[in-house]
Coordinates of C-alpha atoms in Angstrom, one line a residue:
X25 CA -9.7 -10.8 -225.1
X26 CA -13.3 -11.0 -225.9
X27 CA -14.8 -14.5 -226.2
X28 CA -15.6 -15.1 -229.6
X29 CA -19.8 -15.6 -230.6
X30 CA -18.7 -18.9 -232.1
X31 CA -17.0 -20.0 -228.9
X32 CA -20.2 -19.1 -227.0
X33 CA -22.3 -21.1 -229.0
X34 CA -20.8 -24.3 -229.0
X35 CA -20.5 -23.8 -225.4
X36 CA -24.2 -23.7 -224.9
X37 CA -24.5 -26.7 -228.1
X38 CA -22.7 -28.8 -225.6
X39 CA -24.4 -27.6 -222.4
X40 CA -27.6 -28.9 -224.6
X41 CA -26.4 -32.0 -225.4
X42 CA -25.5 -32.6 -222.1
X43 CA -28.6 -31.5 -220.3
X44 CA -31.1 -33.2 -223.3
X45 CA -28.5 -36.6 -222.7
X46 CA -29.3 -36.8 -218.5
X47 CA -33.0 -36.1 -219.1
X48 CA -33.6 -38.5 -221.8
X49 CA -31.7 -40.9 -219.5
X50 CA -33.7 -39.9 -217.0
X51 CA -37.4 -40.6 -218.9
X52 CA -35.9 -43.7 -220.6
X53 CA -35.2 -45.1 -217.3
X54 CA -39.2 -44.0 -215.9
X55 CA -41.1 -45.1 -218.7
X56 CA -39.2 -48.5 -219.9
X57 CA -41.6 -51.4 -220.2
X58 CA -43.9 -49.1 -217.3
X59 CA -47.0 -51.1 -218.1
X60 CA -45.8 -54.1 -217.8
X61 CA -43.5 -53.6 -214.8
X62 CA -46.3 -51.5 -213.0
X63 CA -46.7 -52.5 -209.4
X64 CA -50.4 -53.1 -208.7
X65 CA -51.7 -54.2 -205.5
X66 CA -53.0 -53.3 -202.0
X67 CA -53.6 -49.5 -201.6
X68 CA -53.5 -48.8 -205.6
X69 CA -56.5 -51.1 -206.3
X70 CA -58.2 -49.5 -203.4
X71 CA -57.4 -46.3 -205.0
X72 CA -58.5 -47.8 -208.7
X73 CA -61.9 -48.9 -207.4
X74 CA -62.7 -45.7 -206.3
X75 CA -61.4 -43.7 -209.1
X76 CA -63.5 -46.0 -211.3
X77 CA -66.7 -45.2 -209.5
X78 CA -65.9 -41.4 -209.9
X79 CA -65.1 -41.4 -213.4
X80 CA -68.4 -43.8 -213.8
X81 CA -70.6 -41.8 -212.0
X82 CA -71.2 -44.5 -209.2
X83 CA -69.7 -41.8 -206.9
X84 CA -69.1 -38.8 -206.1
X85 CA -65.7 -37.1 -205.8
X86 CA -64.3 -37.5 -202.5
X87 CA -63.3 -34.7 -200.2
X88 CA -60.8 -36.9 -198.5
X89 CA -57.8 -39.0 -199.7
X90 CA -56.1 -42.2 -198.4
X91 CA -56.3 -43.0 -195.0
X92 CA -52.5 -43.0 -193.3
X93 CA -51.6 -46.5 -191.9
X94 CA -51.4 -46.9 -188.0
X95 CA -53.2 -43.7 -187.2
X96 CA -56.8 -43.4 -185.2
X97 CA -57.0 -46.5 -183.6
X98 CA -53.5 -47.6 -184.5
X99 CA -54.9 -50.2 -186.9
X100 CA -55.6 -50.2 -190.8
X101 CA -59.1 -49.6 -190.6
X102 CA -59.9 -47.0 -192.7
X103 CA -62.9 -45.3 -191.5
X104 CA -60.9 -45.5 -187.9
X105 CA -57.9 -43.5 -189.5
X106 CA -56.9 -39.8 -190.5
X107 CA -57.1 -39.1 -194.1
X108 CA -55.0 -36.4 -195.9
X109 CA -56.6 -34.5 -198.9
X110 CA -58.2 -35.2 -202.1
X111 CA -55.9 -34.2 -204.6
X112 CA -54.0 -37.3 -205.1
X113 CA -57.7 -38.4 -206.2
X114 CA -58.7 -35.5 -208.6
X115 CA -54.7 -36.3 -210.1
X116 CA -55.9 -40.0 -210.9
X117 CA -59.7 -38.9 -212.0
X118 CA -58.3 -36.6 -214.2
X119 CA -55.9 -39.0 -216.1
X120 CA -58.6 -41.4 -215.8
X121 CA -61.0 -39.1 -218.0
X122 CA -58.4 -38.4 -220.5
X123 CA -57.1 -42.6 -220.9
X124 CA -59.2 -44.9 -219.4
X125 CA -59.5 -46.5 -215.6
X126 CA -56.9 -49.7 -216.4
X127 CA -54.2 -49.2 -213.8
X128 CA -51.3 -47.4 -216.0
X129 CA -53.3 -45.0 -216.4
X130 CA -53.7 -44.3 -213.0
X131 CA -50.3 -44.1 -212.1
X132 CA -49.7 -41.4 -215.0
X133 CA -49.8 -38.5 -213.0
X134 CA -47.3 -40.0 -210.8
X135 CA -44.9 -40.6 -213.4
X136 CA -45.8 -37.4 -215.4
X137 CA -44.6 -35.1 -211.9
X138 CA -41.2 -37.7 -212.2
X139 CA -40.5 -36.4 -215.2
X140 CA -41.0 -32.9 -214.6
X141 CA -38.7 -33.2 -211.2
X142 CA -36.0 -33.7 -213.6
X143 CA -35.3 -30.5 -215.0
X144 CA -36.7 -28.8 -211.8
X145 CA -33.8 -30.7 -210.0
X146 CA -31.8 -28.6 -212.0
X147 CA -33.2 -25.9 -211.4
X148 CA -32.8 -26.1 -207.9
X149 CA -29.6 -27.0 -208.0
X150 CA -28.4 -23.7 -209.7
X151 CA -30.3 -22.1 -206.9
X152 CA -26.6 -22.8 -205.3
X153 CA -24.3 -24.3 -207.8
X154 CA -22.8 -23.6 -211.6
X155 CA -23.7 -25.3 -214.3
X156 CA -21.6 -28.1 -214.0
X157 CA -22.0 -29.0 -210.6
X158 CA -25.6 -29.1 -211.5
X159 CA -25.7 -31.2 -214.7
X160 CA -23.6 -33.9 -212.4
X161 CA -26.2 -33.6 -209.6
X162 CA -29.1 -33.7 -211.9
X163 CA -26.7 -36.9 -213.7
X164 CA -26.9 -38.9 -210.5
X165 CA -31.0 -37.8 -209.5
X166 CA -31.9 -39.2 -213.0
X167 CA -30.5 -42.6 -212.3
X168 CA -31.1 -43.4 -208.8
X169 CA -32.8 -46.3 -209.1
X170 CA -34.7 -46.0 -205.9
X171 CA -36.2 -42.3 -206.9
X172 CA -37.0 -44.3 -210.2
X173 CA -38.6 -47.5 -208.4
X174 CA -41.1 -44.9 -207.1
X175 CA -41.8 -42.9 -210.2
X176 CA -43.0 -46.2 -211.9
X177 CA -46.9 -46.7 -210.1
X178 CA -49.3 -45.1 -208.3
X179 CA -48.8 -43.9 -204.7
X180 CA -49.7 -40.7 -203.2
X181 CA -46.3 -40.4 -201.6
X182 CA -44.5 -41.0 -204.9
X183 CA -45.2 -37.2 -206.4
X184 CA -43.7 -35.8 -202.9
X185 CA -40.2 -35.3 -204.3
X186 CA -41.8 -32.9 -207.2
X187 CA -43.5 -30.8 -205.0
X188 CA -41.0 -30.5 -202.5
X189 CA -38.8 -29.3 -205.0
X190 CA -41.2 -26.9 -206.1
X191 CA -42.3 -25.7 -203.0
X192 CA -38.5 -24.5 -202.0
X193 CA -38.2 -23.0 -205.1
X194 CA -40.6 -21.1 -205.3
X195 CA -40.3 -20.1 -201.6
X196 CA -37.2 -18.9 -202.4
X197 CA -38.0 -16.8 -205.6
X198 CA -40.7 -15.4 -203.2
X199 CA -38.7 -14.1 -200.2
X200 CA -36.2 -13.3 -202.6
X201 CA -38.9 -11.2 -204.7
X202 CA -37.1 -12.6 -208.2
X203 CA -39.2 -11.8 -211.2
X204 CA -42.8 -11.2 -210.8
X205 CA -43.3 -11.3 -206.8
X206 CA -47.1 -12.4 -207.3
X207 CA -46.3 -15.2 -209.8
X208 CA -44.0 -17.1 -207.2
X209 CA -47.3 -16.3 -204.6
X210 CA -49.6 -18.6 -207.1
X211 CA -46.6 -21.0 -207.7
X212 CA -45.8 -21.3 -204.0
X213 CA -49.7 -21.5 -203.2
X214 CA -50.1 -24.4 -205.3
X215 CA -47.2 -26.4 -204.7
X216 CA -48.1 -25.7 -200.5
X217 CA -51.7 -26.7 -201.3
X218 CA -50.9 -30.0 -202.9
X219 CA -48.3 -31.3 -200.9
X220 CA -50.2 -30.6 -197.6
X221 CA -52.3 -32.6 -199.3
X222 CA -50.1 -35.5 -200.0
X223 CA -48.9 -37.2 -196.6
X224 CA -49.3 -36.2 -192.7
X225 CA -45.5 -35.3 -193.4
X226 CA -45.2 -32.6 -195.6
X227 CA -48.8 -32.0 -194.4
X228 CA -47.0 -30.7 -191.0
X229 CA -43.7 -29.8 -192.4
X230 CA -44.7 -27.2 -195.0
X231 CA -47.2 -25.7 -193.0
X232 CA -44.5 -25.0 -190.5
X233 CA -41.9 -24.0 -193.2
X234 CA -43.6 -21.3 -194.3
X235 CA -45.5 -20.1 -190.7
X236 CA -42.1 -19.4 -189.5
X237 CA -41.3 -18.1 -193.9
X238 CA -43.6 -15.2 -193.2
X239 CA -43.0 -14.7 -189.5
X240 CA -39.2 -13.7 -190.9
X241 CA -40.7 -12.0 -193.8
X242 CA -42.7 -9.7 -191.9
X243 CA -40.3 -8.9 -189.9
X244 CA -38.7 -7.7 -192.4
X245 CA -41.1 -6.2 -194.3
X246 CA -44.5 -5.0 -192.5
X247 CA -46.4 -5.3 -196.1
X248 CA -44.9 -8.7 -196.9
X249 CA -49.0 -9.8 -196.0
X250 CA -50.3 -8.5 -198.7
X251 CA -48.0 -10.9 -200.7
X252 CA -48.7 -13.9 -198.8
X253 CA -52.2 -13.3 -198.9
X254 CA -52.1 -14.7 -202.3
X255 CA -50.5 -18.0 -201.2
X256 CA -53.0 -18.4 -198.3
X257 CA -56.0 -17.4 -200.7
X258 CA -54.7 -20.4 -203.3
X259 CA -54.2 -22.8 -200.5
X260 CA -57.9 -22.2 -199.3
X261 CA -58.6 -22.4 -202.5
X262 CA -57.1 -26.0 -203.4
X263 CA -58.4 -27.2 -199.7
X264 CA -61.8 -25.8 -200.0
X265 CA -63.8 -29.3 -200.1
X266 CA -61.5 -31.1 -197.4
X267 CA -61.9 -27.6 -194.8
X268 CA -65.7 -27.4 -195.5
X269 CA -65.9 -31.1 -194.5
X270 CA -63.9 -30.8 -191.6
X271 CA -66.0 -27.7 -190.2
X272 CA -69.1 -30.1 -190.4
X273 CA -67.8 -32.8 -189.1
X274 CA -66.2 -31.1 -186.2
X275 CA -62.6 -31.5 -186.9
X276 CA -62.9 -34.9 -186.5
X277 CA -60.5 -35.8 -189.0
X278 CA -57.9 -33.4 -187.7
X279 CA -58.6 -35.1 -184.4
X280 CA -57.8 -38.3 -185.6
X281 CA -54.5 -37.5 -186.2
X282 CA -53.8 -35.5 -183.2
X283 CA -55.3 -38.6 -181.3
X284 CA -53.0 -40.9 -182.9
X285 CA -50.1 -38.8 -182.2
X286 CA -51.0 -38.6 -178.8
X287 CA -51.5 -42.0 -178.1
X288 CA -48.0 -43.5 -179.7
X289 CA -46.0 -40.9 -177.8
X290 CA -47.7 -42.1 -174.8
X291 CA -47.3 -46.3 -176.0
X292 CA -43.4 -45.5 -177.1
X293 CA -42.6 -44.8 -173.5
X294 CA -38.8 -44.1 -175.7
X295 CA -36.2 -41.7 -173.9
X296 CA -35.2 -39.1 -175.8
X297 CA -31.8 -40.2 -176.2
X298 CA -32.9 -43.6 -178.2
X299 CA -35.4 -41.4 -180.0
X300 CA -32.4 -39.2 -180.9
X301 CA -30.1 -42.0 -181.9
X302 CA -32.7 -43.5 -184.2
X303 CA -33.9 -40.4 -185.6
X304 CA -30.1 -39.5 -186.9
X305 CA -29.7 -43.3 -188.1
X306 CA -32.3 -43.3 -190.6
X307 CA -31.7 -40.0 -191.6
X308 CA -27.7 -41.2 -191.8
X309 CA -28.9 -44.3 -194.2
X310 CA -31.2 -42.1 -196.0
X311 CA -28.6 -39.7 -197.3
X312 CA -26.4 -42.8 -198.4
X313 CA -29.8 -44.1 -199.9
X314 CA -31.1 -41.7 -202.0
X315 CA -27.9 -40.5 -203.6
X316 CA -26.5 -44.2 -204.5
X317 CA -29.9 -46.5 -203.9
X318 CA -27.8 -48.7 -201.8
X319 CA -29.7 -51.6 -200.1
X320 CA -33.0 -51.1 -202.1
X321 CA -35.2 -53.5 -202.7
X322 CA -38.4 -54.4 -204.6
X323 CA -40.0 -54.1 -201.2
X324 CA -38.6 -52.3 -198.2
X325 CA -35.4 -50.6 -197.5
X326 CA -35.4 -50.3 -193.6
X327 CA -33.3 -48.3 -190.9
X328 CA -31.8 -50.8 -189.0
X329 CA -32.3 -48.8 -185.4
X330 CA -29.8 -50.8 -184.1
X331 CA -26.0 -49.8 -185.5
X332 CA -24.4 -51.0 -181.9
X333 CA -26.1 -54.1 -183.0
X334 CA -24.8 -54.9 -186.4
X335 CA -22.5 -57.6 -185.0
X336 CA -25.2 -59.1 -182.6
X337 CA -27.0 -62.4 -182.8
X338 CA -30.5 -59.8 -183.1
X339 CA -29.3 -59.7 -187.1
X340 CA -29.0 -63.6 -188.6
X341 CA -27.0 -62.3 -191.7
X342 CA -23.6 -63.2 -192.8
X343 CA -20.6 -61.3 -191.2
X344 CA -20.2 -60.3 -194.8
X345 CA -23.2 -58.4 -195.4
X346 CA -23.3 -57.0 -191.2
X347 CA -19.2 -55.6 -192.1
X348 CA -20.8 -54.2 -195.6
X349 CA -23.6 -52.3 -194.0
X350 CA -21.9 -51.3 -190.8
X351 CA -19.0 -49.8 -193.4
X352 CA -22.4 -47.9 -195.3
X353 CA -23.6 -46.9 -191.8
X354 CA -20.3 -45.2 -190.9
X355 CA -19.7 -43.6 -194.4
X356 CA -23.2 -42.5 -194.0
X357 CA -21.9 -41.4 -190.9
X358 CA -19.4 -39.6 -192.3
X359 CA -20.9 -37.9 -195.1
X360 CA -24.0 -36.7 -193.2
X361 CA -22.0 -35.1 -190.5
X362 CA -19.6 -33.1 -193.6
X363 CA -22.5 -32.1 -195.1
X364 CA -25.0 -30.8 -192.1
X365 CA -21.8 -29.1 -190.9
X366 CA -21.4 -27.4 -194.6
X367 CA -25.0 -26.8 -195.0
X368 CA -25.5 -24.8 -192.1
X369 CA -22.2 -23.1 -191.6
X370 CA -22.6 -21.8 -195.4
X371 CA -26.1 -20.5 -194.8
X372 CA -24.8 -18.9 -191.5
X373 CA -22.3 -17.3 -193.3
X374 CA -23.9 -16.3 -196.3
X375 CA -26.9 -15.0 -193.9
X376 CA -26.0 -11.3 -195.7
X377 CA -24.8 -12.4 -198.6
X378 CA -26.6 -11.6 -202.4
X379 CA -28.8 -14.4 -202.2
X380 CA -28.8 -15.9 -198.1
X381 CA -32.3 -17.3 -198.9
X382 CA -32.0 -20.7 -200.5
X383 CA -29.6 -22.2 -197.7
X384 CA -31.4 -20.5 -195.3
X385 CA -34.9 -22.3 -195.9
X386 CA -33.5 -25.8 -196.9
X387 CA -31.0 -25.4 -193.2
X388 CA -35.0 -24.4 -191.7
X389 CA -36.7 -26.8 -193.4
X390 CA -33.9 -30.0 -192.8
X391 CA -34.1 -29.0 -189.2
X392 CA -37.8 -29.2 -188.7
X393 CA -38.1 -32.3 -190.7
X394 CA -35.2 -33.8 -188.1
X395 CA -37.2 -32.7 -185.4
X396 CA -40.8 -33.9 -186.8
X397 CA -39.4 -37.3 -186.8
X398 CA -38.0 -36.8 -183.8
X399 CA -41.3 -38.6 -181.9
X400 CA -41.6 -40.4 -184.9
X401 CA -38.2 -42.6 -184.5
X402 CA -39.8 -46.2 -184.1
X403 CA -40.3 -49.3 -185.5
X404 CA -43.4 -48.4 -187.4
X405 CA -41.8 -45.4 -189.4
X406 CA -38.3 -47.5 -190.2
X407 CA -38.8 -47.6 -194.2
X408 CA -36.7 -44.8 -195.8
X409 CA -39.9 -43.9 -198.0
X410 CA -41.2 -42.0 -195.0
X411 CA -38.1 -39.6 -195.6
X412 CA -38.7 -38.9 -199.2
X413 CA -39.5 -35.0 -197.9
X414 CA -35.2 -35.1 -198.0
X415 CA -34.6 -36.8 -200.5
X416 CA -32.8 -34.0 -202.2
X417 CA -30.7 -33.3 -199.3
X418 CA -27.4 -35.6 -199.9
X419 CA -27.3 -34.0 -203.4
X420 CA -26.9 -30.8 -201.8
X421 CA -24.3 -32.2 -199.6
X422 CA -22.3 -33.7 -202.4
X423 CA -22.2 -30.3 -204.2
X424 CA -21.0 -28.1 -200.9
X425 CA -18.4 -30.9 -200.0
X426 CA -17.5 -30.6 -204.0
X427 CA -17.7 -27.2 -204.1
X428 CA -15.8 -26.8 -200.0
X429 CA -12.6 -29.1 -201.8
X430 CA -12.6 -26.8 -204.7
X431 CA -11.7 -23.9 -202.5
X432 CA -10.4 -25.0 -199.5
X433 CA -7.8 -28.3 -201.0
X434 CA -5.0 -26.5 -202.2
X435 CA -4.0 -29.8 -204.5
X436 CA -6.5 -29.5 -206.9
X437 CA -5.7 -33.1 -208.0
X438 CA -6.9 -33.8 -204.9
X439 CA -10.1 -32.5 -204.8
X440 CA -11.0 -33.3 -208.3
X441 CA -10.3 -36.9 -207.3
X442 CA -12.1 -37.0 -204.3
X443 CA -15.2 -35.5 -205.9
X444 CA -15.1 -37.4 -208.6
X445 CA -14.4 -40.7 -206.8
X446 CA -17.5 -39.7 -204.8
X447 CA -19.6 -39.0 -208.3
X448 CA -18.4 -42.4 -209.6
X449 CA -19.2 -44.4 -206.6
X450 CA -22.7 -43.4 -206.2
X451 CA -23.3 -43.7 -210.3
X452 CA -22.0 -47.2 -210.3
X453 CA -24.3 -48.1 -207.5
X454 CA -27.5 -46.3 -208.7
X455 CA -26.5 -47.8 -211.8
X456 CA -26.2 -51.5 -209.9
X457 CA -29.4 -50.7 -208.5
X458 CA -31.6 -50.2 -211.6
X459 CA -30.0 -53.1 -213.3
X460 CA -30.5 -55.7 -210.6
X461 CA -34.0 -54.5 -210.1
X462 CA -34.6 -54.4 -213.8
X463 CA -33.5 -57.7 -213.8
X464 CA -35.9 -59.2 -211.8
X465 CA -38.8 -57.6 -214.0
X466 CA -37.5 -58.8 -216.8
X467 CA -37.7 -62.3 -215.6
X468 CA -40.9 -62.1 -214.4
X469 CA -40.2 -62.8 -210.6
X470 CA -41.6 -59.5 -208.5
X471 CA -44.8 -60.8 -207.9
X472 CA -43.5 -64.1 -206.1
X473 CA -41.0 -62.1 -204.5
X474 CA -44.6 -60.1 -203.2
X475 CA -44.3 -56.7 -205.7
X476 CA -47.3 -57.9 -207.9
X477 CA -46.8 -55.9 -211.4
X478 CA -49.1 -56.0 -213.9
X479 CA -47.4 -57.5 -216.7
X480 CA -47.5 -60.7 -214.5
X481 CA -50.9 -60.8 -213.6
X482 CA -52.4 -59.7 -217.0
X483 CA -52.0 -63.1 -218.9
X484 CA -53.5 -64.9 -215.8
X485 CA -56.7 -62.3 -215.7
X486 CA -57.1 -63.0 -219.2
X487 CA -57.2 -66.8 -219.0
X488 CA -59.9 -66.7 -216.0
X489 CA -61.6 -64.7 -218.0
X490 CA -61.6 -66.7 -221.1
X491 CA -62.6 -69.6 -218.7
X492 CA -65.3 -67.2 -216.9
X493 CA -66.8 -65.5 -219.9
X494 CA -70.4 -67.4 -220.0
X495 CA -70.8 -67.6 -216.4
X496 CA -69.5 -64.3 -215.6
X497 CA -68.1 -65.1 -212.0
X498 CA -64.7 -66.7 -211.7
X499 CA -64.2 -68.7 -208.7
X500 CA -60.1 -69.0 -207.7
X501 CA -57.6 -68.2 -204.7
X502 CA -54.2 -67.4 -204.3
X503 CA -51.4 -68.7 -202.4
X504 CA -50.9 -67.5 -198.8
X505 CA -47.4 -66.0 -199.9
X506 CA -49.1 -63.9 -202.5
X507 CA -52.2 -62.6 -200.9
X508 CA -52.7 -59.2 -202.7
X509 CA -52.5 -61.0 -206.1
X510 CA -56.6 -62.1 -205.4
X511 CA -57.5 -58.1 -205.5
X512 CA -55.7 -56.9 -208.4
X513 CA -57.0 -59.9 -210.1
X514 CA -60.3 -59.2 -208.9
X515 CA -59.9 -55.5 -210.2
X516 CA -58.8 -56.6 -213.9
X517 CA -62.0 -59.3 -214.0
X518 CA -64.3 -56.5 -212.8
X519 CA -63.0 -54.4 -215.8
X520 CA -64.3 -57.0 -218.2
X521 CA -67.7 -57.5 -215.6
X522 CA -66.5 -60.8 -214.4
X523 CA -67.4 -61.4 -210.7
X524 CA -64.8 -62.6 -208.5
X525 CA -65.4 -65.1 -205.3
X526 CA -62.6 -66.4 -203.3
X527 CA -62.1 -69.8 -202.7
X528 CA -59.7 -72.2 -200.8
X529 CA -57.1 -74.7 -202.7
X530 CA -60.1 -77.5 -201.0
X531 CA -62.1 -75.7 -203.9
X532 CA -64.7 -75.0 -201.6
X533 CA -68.0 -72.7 -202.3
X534 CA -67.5 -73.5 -206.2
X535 CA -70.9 -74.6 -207.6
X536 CA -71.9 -77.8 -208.9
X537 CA -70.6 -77.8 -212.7
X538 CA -68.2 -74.5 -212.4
X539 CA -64.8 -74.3 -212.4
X540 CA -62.4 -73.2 -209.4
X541 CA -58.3 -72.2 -209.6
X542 CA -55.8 -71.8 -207.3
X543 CA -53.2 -69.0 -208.2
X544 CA -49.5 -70.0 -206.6
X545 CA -45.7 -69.4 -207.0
X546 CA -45.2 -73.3 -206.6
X547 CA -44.6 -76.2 -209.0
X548 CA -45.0 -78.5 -205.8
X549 CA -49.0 -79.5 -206.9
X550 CA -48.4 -79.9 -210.3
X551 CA -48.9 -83.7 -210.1
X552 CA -51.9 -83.4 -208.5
X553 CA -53.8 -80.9 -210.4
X554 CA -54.2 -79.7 -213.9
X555 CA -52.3 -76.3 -214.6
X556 CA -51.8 -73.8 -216.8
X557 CA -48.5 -71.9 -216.1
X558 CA -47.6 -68.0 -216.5
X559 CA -44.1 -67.1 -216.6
X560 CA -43.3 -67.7 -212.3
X561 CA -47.1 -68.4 -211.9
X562 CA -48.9 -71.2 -211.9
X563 CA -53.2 -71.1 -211.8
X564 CA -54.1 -74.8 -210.5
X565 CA -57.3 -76.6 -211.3
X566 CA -58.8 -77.2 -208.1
X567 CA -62.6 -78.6 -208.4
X568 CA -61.3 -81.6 -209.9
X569 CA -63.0 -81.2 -213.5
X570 CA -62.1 -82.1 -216.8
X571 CA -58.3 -81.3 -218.1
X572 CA -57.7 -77.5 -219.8

């Protein structure tokens, strides 16, 4: 029997629903209270500074980006250091013309690209999966709360999961030849072009991605250049002012990098066997992370590099917390090793399959990412952020191990239980997440806790302001456990042309008949000095004038 028109209907009403539901979730959970809870400190004043001088016509648009941390000379310095492209620049200049140059505004593009990785997760999903599968998957990407920490200020790394998404899409629709062939050229053009430009990761890994994409394509097909032509005429395209600068300067950006490789491979003296065991920890913890957000912070969530350690006296934690993450580490473990072994038997076996190209180039592209942080397998590259180019990979695990106990578990109680024990366990703790990390916003503690958001800083800009107005310089410090507070405060004052000069608590280099202030998380001077206090913050009086 024929399904009825009105049966059809409702079935796509509810598949709506359901889809509208997950991504309003999803945007809710991005946008809530953004300028207020918007991290702003270190590299995105740098970047604010800069974007400002653009947009005022103090300077010129650059033809580089950031600098990378711990490449040239292995040091911070930034005219020592390899700097990946523009773009992230042009992203921030852009919004910058359309708003203004406050910092939530700069971080719009960043969230915008959040957004729109929500219904291209589904997308990508259905690449493999039915509908259902895919509105659960999309369901747990919306709320993991460390994909959401990230979508919620500016970074260049933080639009990464976006284009990664895109970029093996539309590879896909390209080798596949879906739809219009040359359309998928432009998309795939673009999405290469800007996430080479976004970090020395996916600078390397996409470049290497689709090298060996057309290498296979034409062999294949001897005419498949004429196709990728178009991609590589885009990418020169979108990398035209970084390439010109490099061919007059000699490549010496490019050697940067290449010496900064050089030189920690050289310094790590590692064996490939600890190299190996650390590169398949992190990678371990990263699929348990990104999928249920477990052990993220405000700040850091690290590998540990040292599993056979857990129980050692190298980790003062409780036994508590060392049997809790050991048990994380061996699920991690355990889920990892299912889902590789699933990922690349299935695109082995569906090699001749209708569609063998999707499995085919995430297996190609999970494989070269292993192997690029291979080297890369130290203590300087132990934050999970650095593997954001997989983030999407445990999803894909958890819908081939769902889909593997759909047809291979002959209880289908079972099955069903197991996958949805698995969907429930990873919601709750994404969900856990969000909330504790929410919480701490909410009460106004990140900056102490050294995450300096804005809607902390804000009121204590305004008051040295109000106390700075006729002089226009405003003389204060900060606490050693807060040191990045002093620049965004600096950044805000500038907006409002008030001159910042840093002092000591002593209330040194403050003028005769001005007025200096001390910015701290303590209460521990408050009988000692005037104050005014700010939610966790307190601004001391420190030159010894007259009460406030």
């Amino acid at each position: 029997m024929k399904p009825s028109f009105g049966s059809g209907s409702r079935s796509v009403a509810s598949f709506l629903w359901i889809f509208a539901v997950i991504i309003s979730t999803g945007v809710f959970l991005r946008t809530y209270h953004f300028h207020d809870w918007l991290a702003f400190r270190g590299d995105q004043v740098r970047d604010a500074v800069l974007v400002r001088d653009v947009v005022s016509g103090d300077a010129l648009p650059p033809l580089f980006g950031p600098f990378m941390s711990f490449s040239g000379n292995g040091s911070h310095s930034e005219k020592r250091a390899f700097h990946i492209g523009p773009m992230y620049y042009h992203f921030q200049t852009a919004s910058a013309m359309l708003f203004h140059t406050h910092p939530d505004a700069l971080a719009y593009p960043d969230l915008l690209f959040s957004i729109l990785s929500l219904p291209l997760f589904y997308a990508f999903m259905r690449l493999r999966f039915g509908k259902g599968l895919s509105l659960g998957l999309l369901a747990l990407y919306a709320v993991s709360a460390y994909l959401i920490h990230y979508s919620r200020f500016a970074w260049s790394c933080n639009s990464i999961p976006f284009f990664v998404l895109l970029f093996l899409y539309s590879l896909t629709k390209f080798l596949k030849k879906d739809g219009n062939t040359w359309f998928w050229a432009s998309v795939l053009g673009v999405a290469f072009s800007i996430g080479f430009q976004l970090h020395a990761l996916t600078m390397i890994l996409f470049s290497l991605t689709a090298f060996l994409a057309f290498l296979s394509s034409m062999k294949a097909d001897t005419t498949a250049w004429r196709r990728w032509s178009v991609v590589l005429l885009v990418f020169l395209a979108l990398n035209a002012g970084q390439i010109a600068s490099e061919f007059r300067t000699g490549f010496q950006n490019s050697k940067t990098l290449l010496h900064s490789v050089g030189r920690d491979g050289a310094r790590n003296g590692r064996s490939v066997a600890v190299l190996l065991k650390n590169d398949l920890e992190c990678h371990f913890q990263a699929n348990v992370l990104y999928v249920s957000s477990f052990g993220s912070s405000l700040e850091r969530s690290n590998c540990t590099h040292d599993v056979y350690g857990v129980f050692s006296s190298r980790m003062p934690v409780s036994r508590g917390v060392k049997v809790a993450l050991l048990s994380v580490l061996a699920f991690g473990a355990l889920f990892s090793v299912f889902g590789y072994g699933l990922l690349f038997r299935s695109a082995w076996t569906e090699r001749n399959a209708e569609n063998p190209y999707f499995l085919g180039i995430v297996s190609l592209y999970v494989v070269l990412g292993f192997l690029l942080m291979l080297p890369l397998s130290t203590g300087k590259m132990n934050d999970l952020r650095y593997f954001s180019f997989v983030f999407f990979v445990p999803y894909l695990f958890l819908g081939l191990i769902s889909e593997s106990l759909s047809v291979h578990v002959s209880k289908k109680i079972v099955s069903v239980s197991v996958t949805v024990t698995l969907f429930i366990l990873f919601l709750c703790s994404d969900l856990y997440g969000v909330a504790t990390e929410s919480a701490v916003l909410a009460r106004k503690g990140a900056t102490c806790l050294g995450s300096t958001t804005l809607g902390e800083i804000e009121p204590v800009a305004d008051y040295l302001i109000s106390r700075s107005l006729d002089r226009k310089t405003a003389y204060f410090g900060t606490d050693k456990s807060i040191p990045l507070v002093f620049g965004s405060l600096e950044y805000l004052l500038s907006e409002k042309g008030i001159r910042s000069v840093k002092i000591h608590q002593d209330g040194d280099r403050i003028p005769s008949g001005s007025e200096g202030y001390y910015v701290s998380c303590s209460p521990k001077r408050s009988a000692d000095y005037p104050f005014r206090r700010f939610d966790s913050l307190y601004v001391y009086r420190v030159d010894g004038g007259a009460q406030q």
